[in-house]
Amino acid sequence: MFKVKHLMSHQVTPLTIETCLTDAVDQLLSSGFLGLPVVDEKKKLVGFLSEQDCIKALITDSYHCDSHIQVKDIMHKNPLFVSAELSILELATIMGKDKPKIFPVVDDFNRIVGIITRSQVMSSLNQSLKGCRVA
């Protein structure tokens, strides 16, 4: 069975806590992901920002046409994350319990090494199922 490290996306540009809302939204939209990890100056995971977090702030700020919001103001401060060594089956079980659709992947020093989505997990499990033989 595959591990997270075999399927995760390595090309992830995380956000920083000082990033302003409009720049964060631009980066999030161009990434193609539903959310992005937030890192400190040592590239360690400190938060996670989702589309849902952004849309709430965008509603208020676009109405008033004024924004001083930074990522640190609206991010999840205790994000869930997974290890690159976690099996896809274990991650699928976690995702099946109404958890996030996307997880940052970290190394032993809590630094971002990638990101994995529910779609990637589903694709892997589907391919595995297609490979099964019926007796």
Tab-separated table of N, CA, C and O in Angstrom:
chain	number	residue	atom	x	y	z
A	1	MET	N	0.847	-1.183	0.000
A	1	MET	CA	0.000	0.000	0.000
A	1	MET	C	0.888	1.240	0.000
A	1	MET	O	1.897	1.297	0.683
A	2	PHE	N	0.460	2.230	-0.740
A	2	PHE	CA	1.200	3.479	-0.836
A	2	PHE	C	1.189	4.242	0.484
A	2	PHE	O	0.292	4.090	1.298
A	3	LYS	N	2.195	5.088	0.625
A	3	LYS	CA	2.266	6.012	1.748
A	3	LYS	C	1.997	7.421	1.227
A	3	LYS	O	2.067	7.679	0.022
A	4	VAL	N	1.732	8.318	2.147
A	4	VAL	CA	1.461	9.705	1.791
A	4	VAL	C	2.581	10.266	0.914
A	4	VAL	O	2.325	10.951	-0.073
A	5	LYS	N	3.827	9.947	1.225
A	5	LYS	CA	4.963	10.499	0.479
A	5	LYS	C	4.949	10.119	-0.996
A	5	LYS	O	5.541	10.805	-1.818
A	6	HIS	N	4.265	9.021	-1.342
A	6	HIS	CA	4.195	8.585	-2.735
A	6	HIS	C	3.161	9.368	-3.547
A	6	HIS	O	3.230	9.376	-4.775
A	7	LEU	N	2.206	9.985	-2.884
A	7	LEU	CA	1.100	10.641	-3.587
A	7	LEU	C	1.011	12.144	-3.375
A	7	LEU	O	0.359	12.841	-4.151
A	8	MET	N	1.644	12.640	-2.343
A	8	MET	CA	1.479	14.062	-1.992
A	8	MET	C	2.017	14.979	-3.087
A	8	MET	O	2.862	14.599	-3.888
A	9	SER	N	1.487	16.169	-3.096
A	9	SER	CA	1.975	17.216	-3.995
A	9	SER	C	3.158	17.892	-3.312
A	9	SER	O	3.038	18.360	-2.179
A	10	HIS	N	4.271	17.925	-4.001
A	10	HIS	CA	5.479	18.524	-3.436
A	10	HIS	C	5.554	20.018	-3.743
A	10	HIS	O	6.226	20.755	-3.045
A	11	GLN	N	4.874	20.440	-4.791
A	11	GLN	CA	4.920	21.838	-5.230
A	11	GLN	C	3.875	22.659	-4.494
A	11	GLN	O	2.811	22.950	-5.031
A	12	VAL	N	4.189	23.027	-3.276
A	12	VAL	CA	3.271	23.815	-2.463
A	12	VAL	C	4.018	25.056	-1.978
A	12	VAL	O	5.102	24.950	-1.417
A	13	THR	N	3.434	26.198	-2.234
A	13	THR	CA	3.999	27.438	-1.723
A	13	THR	C	3.143	27.868	-0.548
A	13	THR	O	2.021	28.352	-0.729
A	14	PRO	N	3.640	27.665	0.659
A	14	PRO	CA	2.837	28.011	1.832
A	14	PRO	C	2.695	29.517	2.012
A	14	PRO	O	3.469	30.301	1.467
A	15	LEU	N	1.709	29.877	2.777
A	15	LEU	CA	1.481	31.272	3.135
A	15	LEU	C	2.296	31.614	4.382
A	15	LEU	O	2.724	30.714	5.110
A	16	THR	N	2.475	32.898	4.638
A	16	THR	CA	3.080	33.346	5.884
A	16	THR	C	2.025	34.095	6.680
A	16	THR	O	1.016	34.546	6.122
A	17	ILE	N	2.266	34.255	7.949
A	17	ILE	CA	1.264	34.891	8.804
A	17	ILE	C	1.046	36.356	8.457
A	17	ILE	O	-0.022	36.899	8.695
A	18	GLU	N	2.047	37.004	7.857
A	18	GLU	CA	1.933	38.427	7.525
A	18	GLU	C	1.274	38.690	6.177
A	18	GLU	O	1.000	39.842	5.829
A	19	THR	N	1.027	37.653	5.392
A	19	THR	CA	0.425	37.840	4.071
A	19	THR	C	-0.941	38.503	4.218
A	19	THR	O	-1.753	38.094	5.055
A	20	CYS	N	-1.202	39.534	3.397
A	20	CYS	CA	-2.502	40.204	3.459
A	20	CYS	C	-3.573	39.326	2.798
A	20	CYS	O	-3.262	38.431	2.006
A	21	LEU	N	-4.815	39.595	3.131
A	21	LEU	CA	-5.938	38.786	2.661
A	21	LEU	C	-5.974	38.671	1.136
A	21	LEU	O	-6.098	37.572	0.606
A	22	THR	N	-5.852	39.771	0.425
A	22	THR	CA	-5.974	39.716	-1.036
A	22	THR	C	-4.850	38.895	-1.668
A	22	THR	O	-5.088	38.138	-2.607
A	23	ASP	N	-3.639	39.034	-1.153
A	23	ASP	CA	-2.526	38.228	-1.677
A	23	ASP	C	-2.711	36.749	-1.344
A	23	ASP	O	-2.406	35.876	-2.153
A	24	ALA	N	-3.213	36.467	-0.139
A	24	ALA	CA	-3.460	35.083	0.260
A	24	ALA	C	-4.514	34.438	-0.642
A	24	ALA	O	-4.360	33.297	-1.077
A	25	VAL	N	-5.574	35.191	-0.943
A	25	VAL	CA	-6.629	34.664	-1.822
A	25	VAL	C	-6.072	34.411	-3.219
A	25	VAL	O	-6.343	33.367	-3.818
A	26	ASP	N	-5.279	35.340	-3.738
A	26	ASP	CA	-4.658	35.141	-5.051
A	26	ASP	C	-3.808	33.870	-5.067
A	26	ASP	O	-3.889	33.065	-5.998
A	27	GLN	N	-3.005	33.691	-4.037
A	27	GLN	CA	-2.134	32.512	-3.962
A	27	GLN	C	-2.950	31.234	-3.819
A	27	GLN	O	-2.656	30.222	-4.455
A	28	LEU	N	-3.979	31.280	-3.018
A	28	LEU	CA	-4.848	30.120	-2.818
A	28	LEU	C	-5.543	29.735	-4.121
A	28	LEU	O	-5.547	28.566	-4.513
A	29	LEU	N	-6.089	30.702	-4.818
A	29	LEU	CA	-6.789	30.421	-6.073
A	29	LEU	C	-5.844	29.882	-7.143
A	29	LEU	O	-6.193	28.964	-7.880
A	30	SER	N	-4.650	30.421	-7.210
A	30	SER	CA	-3.707	29.955	-8.235
A	30	SER	C	-3.120	28.591	-7.891
A	30	SER	O	-2.643	27.880	-8.775
A	31	SER	N	-3.176	28.191	-6.621
A	31	SER	CA	-2.620	26.898	-6.206
A	31	SER	C	-3.472	25.718	-6.676
A	31	SER	O	-2.959	24.617	-6.867
A	32	GLY	N	-4.773	25.945	-6.815
A	32	GLY	CA	-5.667	24.852	-7.166
A	32	GLY	C	-6.106	24.013	-5.973
A	32	GLY	O	-6.839	23.044	-6.114
A	33	PHE	N	-5.658	24.386	-4.770
A	33	PHE	CA	-6.032	23.665	-3.555
A	33	PHE	C	-7.147	24.400	-2.828
A	33	PHE	O	-7.349	25.594	-3.038
A	34	LEU	N	-7.836	23.695	-1.938
A	34	LEU	CA	-8.908	24.288	-1.141
A	34	LEU	C	-8.383	25.043	0.070
A	34	LEU	O	-9.138	25.709	0.769
A	35	GLY	N	-7.101	24.923	0.319
A	35	GLY	CA	-6.473	25.591	1.446
A	35	GLY	C	-4.970	25.443	1.336
A	35	GLY	O	-4.475	24.623	0.566
A	36	LEU	N	-4.262	26.238	2.106
A	36	LEU	CA	-2.803	26.201	2.098
A	36	LEU	C	-2.262	26.267	3.518
A	36	LEU	O	-2.836	26.935	4.386
A	37	PRO	N	-1.124	25.610	3.745
A	37	PRO	CA	-0.483	25.707	5.056
A	37	PRO	C	0.115	27.096	5.260
A	37	PRO	O	0.447	27.794	4.305
A	38	VAL	N	0.248	27.457	6.521
A	38	VAL	CA	0.866	28.730	6.899
A	38	VAL	C	2.119	28.378	7.708
A	38	VAL	O	2.056	27.547	8.617
A	39	VAL	N	3.232	29.017	7.354
A	39	VAL	CA	4.501	28.708	8.007
A	39	VAL	C	5.126	29.952	8.625
A	39	VAL	O	4.823	31.081	8.237
A	40	ASP	N	6.032	29.711	9.581
A	40	ASP	CA	6.797	30.812	10.169
A	40	ASP	C	8.091	31.002	9.383
A	40	ASP	O	8.290	30.366	8.336
A	41	GLU	N	8.986	31.846	9.889
A	41	GLU	CA	10.220	32.148	9.167
A	41	GLU	C	11.150	30.953	9.047
A	41	GLU	O	12.038	30.937	8.201
A	42	LYS	N	10.949	29.911	9.873
A	42	LYS	CA	11.772	28.700	9.797
A	42	LYS	C	11.096	27.607	8.963
A	42	LYS	O	11.507	26.461	8.987
A	43	LYS	N	10.008	27.988	8.277
A	43	LYS	CA	9.230	27.078	7.425
A	43	LYS	C	8.488	26.010	8.221
A	43	LYS	O	8.111	24.981	7.685
A	44	LYS	N	8.267	26.264	9.511
A	44	LYS	CA	7.515	25.328	10.345
A	44	LYS	C	6.036	25.655	10.275
A	44	LYS	O	5.631	26.821	10.235
A	45	LEU	N	5.210	24.629	10.286
A	45	LEU	CA	3.761	24.771	10.206
A	45	LEU	C	3.227	25.473	11.448
A	45	LEU	O	3.477	25.036	12.575
A	46	VAL	N	2.492	26.572	11.234
A	46	VAL	CA	1.887	27.305	12.346
A	46	VAL	C	0.386	27.504	12.166
A	46	VAL	O	-0.297	27.961	13.075
A	47	GLY	N	-0.115	27.166	10.973
A	47	GLY	CA	-1.536	27.356	10.733
A	47	GLY	C	-1.966	26.817	9.391
A	47	GLY	O	-1.163	26.250	8.645
A	48	PHE	N	-3.248	26.982	9.094
A	48	PHE	CA	-3.813	26.545	7.821
A	48	PHE	C	-4.914	27.523	7.457
A	48	PHE	O	-5.713	27.927	8.308
A	49	LEU	N	-4.940	27.924	6.194
A	49	LEU	CA	-5.956	28.856	5.710
A	49	LEU	C	-6.738	28.198	4.590
A	49	LEU	O	-6.162	27.745	3.603
A	50	SER	N	-8.061	28.147	4.751
A	50	SER	CA	-8.927	27.520	3.752
A	50	SER	C	-9.716	28.569	2.977
A	50	SER	O	-9.803	29.731	3.387
A	51	GLU	N	-10.307	28.138	1.875
A	51	GLU	CA	-11.201	29.021	1.122
A	51	GLU	C	-12.326	29.526	2.016
A	51	GLU	O	-12.721	30.691	1.942
A	52	GLN	N	-12.843	28.652	2.844
A	52	GLN	CA	-13.948	29.017	3.730
A	52	GLN	C	-13.533	30.127	4.695
A	52	GLN	O	-14.304	31.051	4.952
A	53	ASP	N	-12.307	30.041	5.222
A	53	ASP	CA	-11.810	31.103	6.101
A	53	ASP	C	-11.774	32.434	5.354
A	53	ASP	O	-12.126	33.478	5.897
A	54	CYS	N	-11.317	32.382	4.120
A	54	CYS	CA	-11.156	33.606	3.324
A	54	CYS	C	-12.486	34.222	2.939
A	54	CYS	O	-12.635	35.452	2.974
A	55	ILE	N	-13.450	33.413	2.561
A	55	ILE	CA	-14.702	33.972	2.046
A	55	ILE	C	-15.432	34.788	3.102
A	55	ILE	O	-16.017	35.828	2.798
A	56	LYS	N	-15.360	34.344	4.348
A	56	LYS	CA	-16.001	35.111	5.425
A	56	LYS	C	-15.385	36.504	5.534
A	56	LYS	O	-16.096	37.499	5.666
A	57	ALA	N	-14.065	36.560	5.487
A	57	ALA	CA	-13.379	37.853	5.581
A	57	ALA	C	-13.612	38.698	4.339
A	57	ALA	O	-13.767	39.917	4.421
A	58	LEU	N	-13.660	38.057	3.181
A	58	LEU	CA	-13.884	38.792	1.933
A	58	LEU	C	-15.257	39.462	1.901
A	58	LEU	O	-15.402	40.569	1.385
A	59	ILE	N	-16.254	38.797	2.443
A	59	ILE	CA	-17.607	39.367	2.465
A	59	ILE	C	-17.594	40.694	3.216
A	59	ILE	O	-18.052	41.719	2.708
A	60	THR	N	-17.052	40.683	4.405
A	60	THR	CA	-17.011	41.889	5.231
A	60	THR	C	-16.133	42.970	4.610
A	60	THR	O	-16.548	44.129	4.489
A	61	ASP	N	-14.926	42.574	4.210
A	61	ASP	CA	-13.983	43.581	3.715
A	61	ASP	C	-14.375	44.149	2.359
A	61	ASP	O	-14.139	45.320	2.087
A	62	SER	N	-14.980	43.346	1.498
A	62	SER	CA	-15.383	43.880	0.198
A	62	SER	C	-16.578	44.823	0.339
A	62	SER	O	-16.705	45.786	-0.409
A	63	TYR	N	-17.427	44.581	1.325
A	63	TYR	CA	-18.559	45.467	1.576
A	63	TYR	C	-18.064	46.846	2.008
A	63	TYR	O	-18.564	47.870	1.569
A	64	HIS	N	-17.070	46.853	2.893
A	64	HIS	CA	-16.530	48.111	3.404
A	64	HIS	C	-15.393	48.657	2.539
A	64	HIS	O	-14.927	49.771	2.778
A	65	CYS	N	-14.967	47.888	1.562
A	65	CYS	CA	-13.886	48.271	0.651
A	65	CYS	C	-12.627	48.677	1.424
A	65	CYS	O	-11.960	49.657	1.102
A	66	ASP	N	-12.348	47.907	2.468
A	66	ASP	CA	-11.198	48.202	3.303
A	66	ASP	C	-10.739	46.907	3.960
A	66	ASP	O	-11.551	46.176	4.514
A	67	SER	N	-9.448	46.626	3.880
A	67	SER	CA	-8.955	45.403	4.501
A	67	SER	C	-7.580	45.607	5.106
A	67	SER	O	-6.676	46.118	4.461
A	68	HIS	N	-7.493	45.220	6.344
A	68	HIS	CA	-6.205	45.201	7.037
A	68	HIS	C	-5.960	43.793	7.569
A	68	HIS	O	-5.083	43.595	8.400
A	69	ILE	N	-6.747	42.856	7.090
A	69	ILE	CA	-6.665	41.481	7.566
A	69	ILE	C	-5.427	40.804	6.993
A	69	ILE	O	-5.123	40.918	5.813
A	70	GLN	N	-4.742	40.095	7.875
A	70	GLN	CA	-3.613	39.267	7.477
A	70	GLN	C	-3.979	37.813	7.746
A	70	GLN	O	-4.929	37.521	8.484
A	71	VAL	N	-3.206	36.918	7.171
A	71	VAL	CA	-3.460	35.488	7.336
A	71	VAL	C	-3.551	35.112	8.812
A	71	VAL	O	-4.428	34.344	9.214
A	72	LYS	N	-2.685	35.671	9.651
A	72	LYS	CA	-2.683	35.331	11.082
A	72	LYS	C	-4.012	35.632	11.765
A	72	LYS	O	-4.336	35.026	12.782
A	73	ASP	N	-4.808	36.546	11.198
A	73	ASP	CA	-6.082	36.936	11.804
A	73	ASP	C	-7.197	35.932	11.548
A	73	ASP	O	-8.170	35.891	12.313
A	74	ILE	N	-7.080	35.134	10.497
A	74	ILE	CA	-8.196	34.259	10.123
A	74	ILE	C	-7.815	32.788	9.964
A	74	ILE	O	-8.676	31.944	9.751
A	75	MET	N	-6.532	32.452	10.079
A	75	MET	CA	-6.092	31.057	9.887
A	75	MET	C	-6.482	30.185	11.077
A	75	MET	O	-6.750	30.680	12.174
A	76	HIS	N	-6.516	28.883	10.829
A	76	HIS	CA	-6.658	27.908	11.916
A	76	HIS	C	-5.289	27.799	12.561
A	76	HIS	O	-4.303	27.489	11.886
A	77	LYS	N	-5.227	28.037	13.864
A	77	LYS	CA	-3.931	28.107	14.538
A	77	LYS	C	-3.393	26.751	14.995
A	77	LYS	O	-2.214	26.632	15.299
A	78	ASN	N	-4.208	25.742	15.051
A	78	ASN	CA	-3.755	24.398	15.428
A	78	ASN	C	-4.150	23.416	14.327
A	78	ASN	O	-5.041	22.591	14.512
A	79	PRO	N	-3.488	23.520	13.181
A	79	PRO	CA	-3.925	22.710	12.037
A	79	PRO	C	-3.608	21.229	12.208
A	79	PRO	O	-2.629	20.853	12.859
A	80	LEU	N	-4.468	20.426	11.630
A	80	LEU	CA	-4.185	19.002	11.537
A	80	LEU	C	-3.128	18.821	10.451
A	80	LEU	O	-3.068	19.584	9.495
A	81	PHE	N	-2.309	17.807	10.597
A	81	PHE	CA	-1.275	17.514	9.611
A	81	PHE	C	-0.983	16.030	9.660
A	81	PHE	O	-1.418	15.332	10.585
A	82	VAL	N	-0.267	15.544	8.666
A	82	VAL	CA	0.101	14.137	8.625
A	82	VAL	C	1.579	14.000	8.297
A	82	VAL	O	2.203	14.913	7.761
A	83	SER	N	2.088	12.825	8.597
A	83	SER	CA	3.469	12.473	8.273
A	83	SER	C	3.511	11.883	6.869
A	83	SER	O	2.558	11.228	6.429
A	84	ALA	N	4.617	12.058	6.197
A	84	ALA	CA	4.805	11.475	4.875
A	84	ALA	C	4.838	9.956	4.936
A	84	ALA	O	4.604	9.280	3.933
A	85	GLU	N	5.087	9.397	6.107
A	85	GLU	CA	5.181	7.944	6.283
A	85	GLU	C	3.829	7.283	6.571
A	85	GLU	O	3.736	6.058	6.607
A	86	LEU	N	2.785	8.063	6.754
A	86	LEU	CA	1.455	7.520	7.027
A	86	LEU	C	0.945	6.765	5.798
A	86	LEU	O	1.137	7.217	4.664
A	87	SER	N	0.304	5.627	6.017
A	87	SER	CA	-0.237	4.878	4.875
A	87	SER	C	-1.481	5.576	4.342
A	87	SER	O	-2.208	6.248	5.088
A	88	ILE	N	-1.718	5.405	3.055
A	88	ILE	CA	-2.896	6.003	2.423
A	88	ILE	C	-4.170	5.442	3.043
A	88	ILE	O	-5.154	6.168	3.238
A	89	LEU	N	-4.162	4.173	3.390
A	89	LEU	CA	-5.340	3.569	4.015
A	89	LEU	C	-5.636	4.225	5.371
A	89	LEU	O	-6.793	4.515	5.685
A	90	GLU	N	-4.600	4.491	6.152
A	90	GLU	CA	-4.797	5.166	7.440
A	90	GLU	C	-5.332	6.585	7.224
A	90	GLU	O	-6.227	7.028	7.940
A	91	LEU	N	-4.784	7.275	6.246
A	91	LEU	CA	-5.257	8.636	5.960
A	91	LEU	C	-6.701	8.606	5.472
A	91	LEU	O	-7.508	9.448	5.861
A	92	ALA	N	-7.044	7.640	4.651
A	92	ALA	CA	-8.421	7.520	4.166
A	92	ALA	C	-9.389	7.318	5.332
A	92	ALA	O	-10.485	7.887	5.349
A	93	THR	N	-8.975	6.549	6.307
A	93	THR	CA	-9.807	6.328	7.490
A	93	THR	C	-10.017	7.635	8.251
A	93	THR	O	-11.126	7.949	8.684
A	94	ILE	N	-8.962	8.414	8.382
A	94	ILE	CA	-9.068	9.722	9.050
A	94	ILE	C	-9.992	10.637	8.258
A	94	ILE	O	-10.877	11.284	8.822
A	95	MET	N	-9.808	10.682	6.948
A	95	MET	CA	-10.626	11.552	6.105
A	95	MET	C	-12.084	11.120	6.073
A	95	MET	O	-12.972	11.940	5.864
A	96	GLY	N	-12.338	9.844	6.278
A	96	GLY	CA	-13.697	9.326	6.275
A	96	GLY	C	-14.488	9.695	7.517
A	96	GLY	O	-15.690	9.459	7.585
A	97	LYS	N	-13.828	10.295	8.488
A	97	LYS	CA	-14.486	10.677	9.738
A	97	LYS	C	-14.780	12.168	9.781
A	97	LYS	O	-14.639	12.809	10.810
A	98	ASP	N	-15.166	12.742	8.652
A	98	ASP	CA	-15.547	14.152	8.584
A	98	ASP	C	-14.408	15.090	8.979
A	98	ASP	O	-14.605	16.065	9.670
A	99	LYS	N	-13.215	14.748	8.559
A	99	LYS	CA	-12.044	15.596	8.799
A	99	LYS	C	-11.788	16.432	7.552
A	99	LYS	O	-12.493	16.332	6.565
A	100	PRO	N	-10.755	17.257	7.565
A	100	PRO	CA	-10.483	18.102	6.397
A	100	PRO	C	-10.286	17.319	5.102
A	100	PRO	O	-9.942	16.138	5.119
A	101	LYS	N	-10.466	18.026	4.013
A	101	LYS	CA	-10.314	17.453	2.677
A	101	LYS	C	-8.870	17.540	2.201
A	101	LYS	O	-8.513	17.015	1.167
A	102	ILE	N	-8.048	18.231	2.961
A	102	ILE	CA	-6.669	18.484	2.578
A	102	ILE	C	-5.815	18.560	3.849
A	102	ILE	O	-6.254	19.107	4.855
A	103	PHE	N	-4.635	17.958	3.787
A	103	PHE	CA	-3.738	17.952	4.932
A	103	PHE	C	-2.345	18.418	4.537
A	103	PHE	O	-1.800	17.944	3.537
A	104	PRO	N	-1.746	19.292	5.332
A	104	PRO	CA	-0.328	19.567	5.150
A	104	PRO	C	0.457	18.310	5.540
A	104	PRO	O	0.057	17.566	6.445
A	105	VAL	N	1.554	18.076	4.859
A	105	VAL	CA	2.442	16.961	5.177
A	105	VAL	C	3.725	17.568	5.733
A	105	VAL	O	4.305	18.463	5.115
A	106	VAL	N	4.144	17.091	6.907
A	106	VAL	CA	5.323	17.662	7.563
A	106	VAL	C	6.387	16.610	7.811
A	106	VAL	O	6.099	15.413	7.874
A	107	ASP	N	7.633	17.090	7.980
A	107	ASP	CA	8.739	16.201	8.332
A	107	ASP	C	8.851	16.110	9.853
A	107	ASP	O	7.997	16.641	10.581
A	108	ASP	N	9.905	15.484	10.331
A	108	ASP	CA	10.085	15.297	11.775
A	108	ASP	C	10.304	16.611	12.528
A	108	ASP	O	10.221	16.645	13.754
A	109	PHE	N	10.606	17.675	11.813
A	109	PHE	CA	10.848	18.978	12.431
A	109	PHE	C	9.666	19.931	12.248
A	109	PHE	O	9.802	21.137	12.437
A	110	ASN	N	8.517	19.367	11.845
A	110	ASN	CA	7.280	20.120	11.646
A	110	ASN	C	7.372	21.120	10.485
A	110	ASN	O	6.682	22.127	10.461
A	111	ARG	N	8.277	20.851	9.530
A	111	ARG	CA	8.407	21.692	8.338
A	111	ARG	C	7.573	21.086	7.214
A	111	ARG	O	7.517	19.861	7.049
A	112	ILE	N	6.982	21.952	6.410
A	112	ILE	CA	6.140	21.519	5.294
A	112	ILE	C	6.980	20.830	4.225
A	112	ILE	O	7.992	21.364	3.776
A	113	VAL	N	6.542	19.629	3.838
A	113	VAL	CA	7.197	18.912	2.733
A	113	VAL	C	6.225	18.654	1.590
A	113	VAL	O	6.614	18.188	0.530
A	114	GLY	N	4.945	18.936	1.815
A	114	GLY	CA	3.954	18.717	0.776
A	114	GLY	C	2.551	18.912	1.306
A	114	GLY	O	2.342	19.391	2.412
A	115	ILE	N	1.618	18.487	0.470
A	115	ILE	CA	0.205	18.587	0.816
A	115	ILE	C	-0.491	17.411	0.154
A	115	ILE	O	-0.080	16.965	-0.919
A	116	ILE	N	-1.494	16.863	0.819
A	116	ILE	CA	-2.233	15.743	0.230
A	116	ILE	C	-3.728	16.008	0.341
A	116	ILE	O	-4.204	16.524	1.357
A	117	THR	N	-4.439	15.676	-0.728
A	117	THR	CA	-5.871	15.955	-0.802
A	117	THR	C	-6.693	14.671	-0.779
A	117	THR	O	-6.180	13.584	-1.073
A	118	ARG	N	-7.950	14.836	-0.479
A	118	ARG	CA	-8.866	13.708	-0.493
A	118	ARG	C	-8.956	13.110	-1.898
A	118	ARG	O	-9.038	11.895	-2.048
A	119	SER	N	-8.902	13.932	-2.920
A	119	SER	CA	-8.944	13.429	-4.303
A	119	SER	C	-7.773	12.511	-4.598
A	119	SER	O	-7.933	11.488	-5.261
A	120	GLN	N	-6.587	12.866	-4.118
A	120	GLN	CA	-5.414	12.020	-4.326
A	120	GLN	C	-5.578	10.673	-3.624
A	120	GLN	O	-5.219	9.632	-4.174
A	121	VAL	N	-6.123	10.707	-2.423
A	121	VAL	CA	-6.352	9.475	-1.662
A	121	VAL	C	-7.396	8.612	-2.359
A	121	VAL	O	-7.215	7.406	-2.534
A	122	MET	N	-8.496	9.228	-2.789
A	122	MET	CA	-9.553	8.480	-3.483
A	122	MET	C	-9.023	7.851	-4.763
A	122	MET	O	-9.330	6.693	-5.070
A	123	SER	N	-8.238	8.574	-5.509
A	123	SER	CA	-7.674	8.067	-6.758
A	123	SER	C	-6.803	6.842	-6.499
A	123	SER	O	-6.892	5.840	-7.213
A	124	SER	N	-5.971	6.922	-5.481
A	124	SER	CA	-5.093	5.797	-5.146
A	124	SER	C	-5.897	4.563	-4.741
A	124	SER	O	-5.621	3.447	-5.198
A	125	LEU	N	-6.888	4.757	-3.895
A	125	LEU	CA	-7.714	3.629	-3.455
A	125	LEU	C	-8.519	3.048	-4.615
A	125	LEU	O	-8.693	1.824	-4.716
A	126	ASN	N	-8.994	3.907	-5.496
A	126	ASN	CA	-9.748	3.443	-6.663
A	126	ASN	C	-8.864	2.604	-7.581
A	126	ASN	O	-9.291	1.555	-8.079
A	127	GLN	N	-7.641	3.061	-7.815
A	127	GLN	CA	-6.709	2.289	-8.654
A	127	GLN	C	-6.387	0.943	-8.016
A	127	GLN	O	-6.290	-0.071	-8.702
A	128	SER	N	-6.248	0.936	-6.712
A	128	SER	CA	-5.996	-0.308	-5.980
A	128	SER	C	-7.168	-1.273	-6.143
A	128	SER	O	-6.984	-2.466	-6.380
A	129	LEU	N	-8.372	-0.746	-6.044
A	129	LEU	CA	-9.569	-1.571	-6.187
A	129	LEU	C	-9.675	-2.127	-7.602
A	129	LEU	O	-10.025	-3.296	-7.795
A	130	LYS	N	-9.347	-1.331	-8.589
A	130	LYS	CA	-9.381	-1.790	-9.989
A	130	LYS	C	-8.400	-2.925	-10.225
A	130	LYS	O	-8.610	-3.765	-11.101
A	131	GLY	N	-7.336	-2.944	-9.432
A	131	GLY	CA	-6.324	-3.984	-9.587
A	131	GLY	C	-6.680	-5.287	-8.915
A	131	GLY	O	-5.988	-6.292	-9.078
A	132	CYS	N	-7.752	-5.301	-8.144
A	132	CYS	CA	-8.164	-6.527	-7.460
A	132	CYS	C	-8.726	-7.523	-8.479
A	132	CYS	O	-9.373	-7.145	-9.445
A	133	ARG	N	-8.497	-8.780	-8.199
A	133	ARG	CA	-9.043	-9.829	-9.070
A	133	ARG	C	-10.207	-10.502	-8.381
A	133	ARG	O	-10.158	-10.767	-7.180
A	134	VAL	N	-11.220	-10.753	-9.138
A	134	VAL	CA	-12.400	-11.430	-8.617
A	134	VAL	C	-12.162	-12.934	-8.747
A	134	VAL	O	-11.805	-13.423	-9.807
A	135	ALA	N	-12.362	-13.655	-7.648
A	135	ALA	CA	-12.112	-15.103	-7.664
A	135	ALA	C	-13.264	-15.848	-8.304
A	135	ALA	O	-14.367	-15.493	-8.323
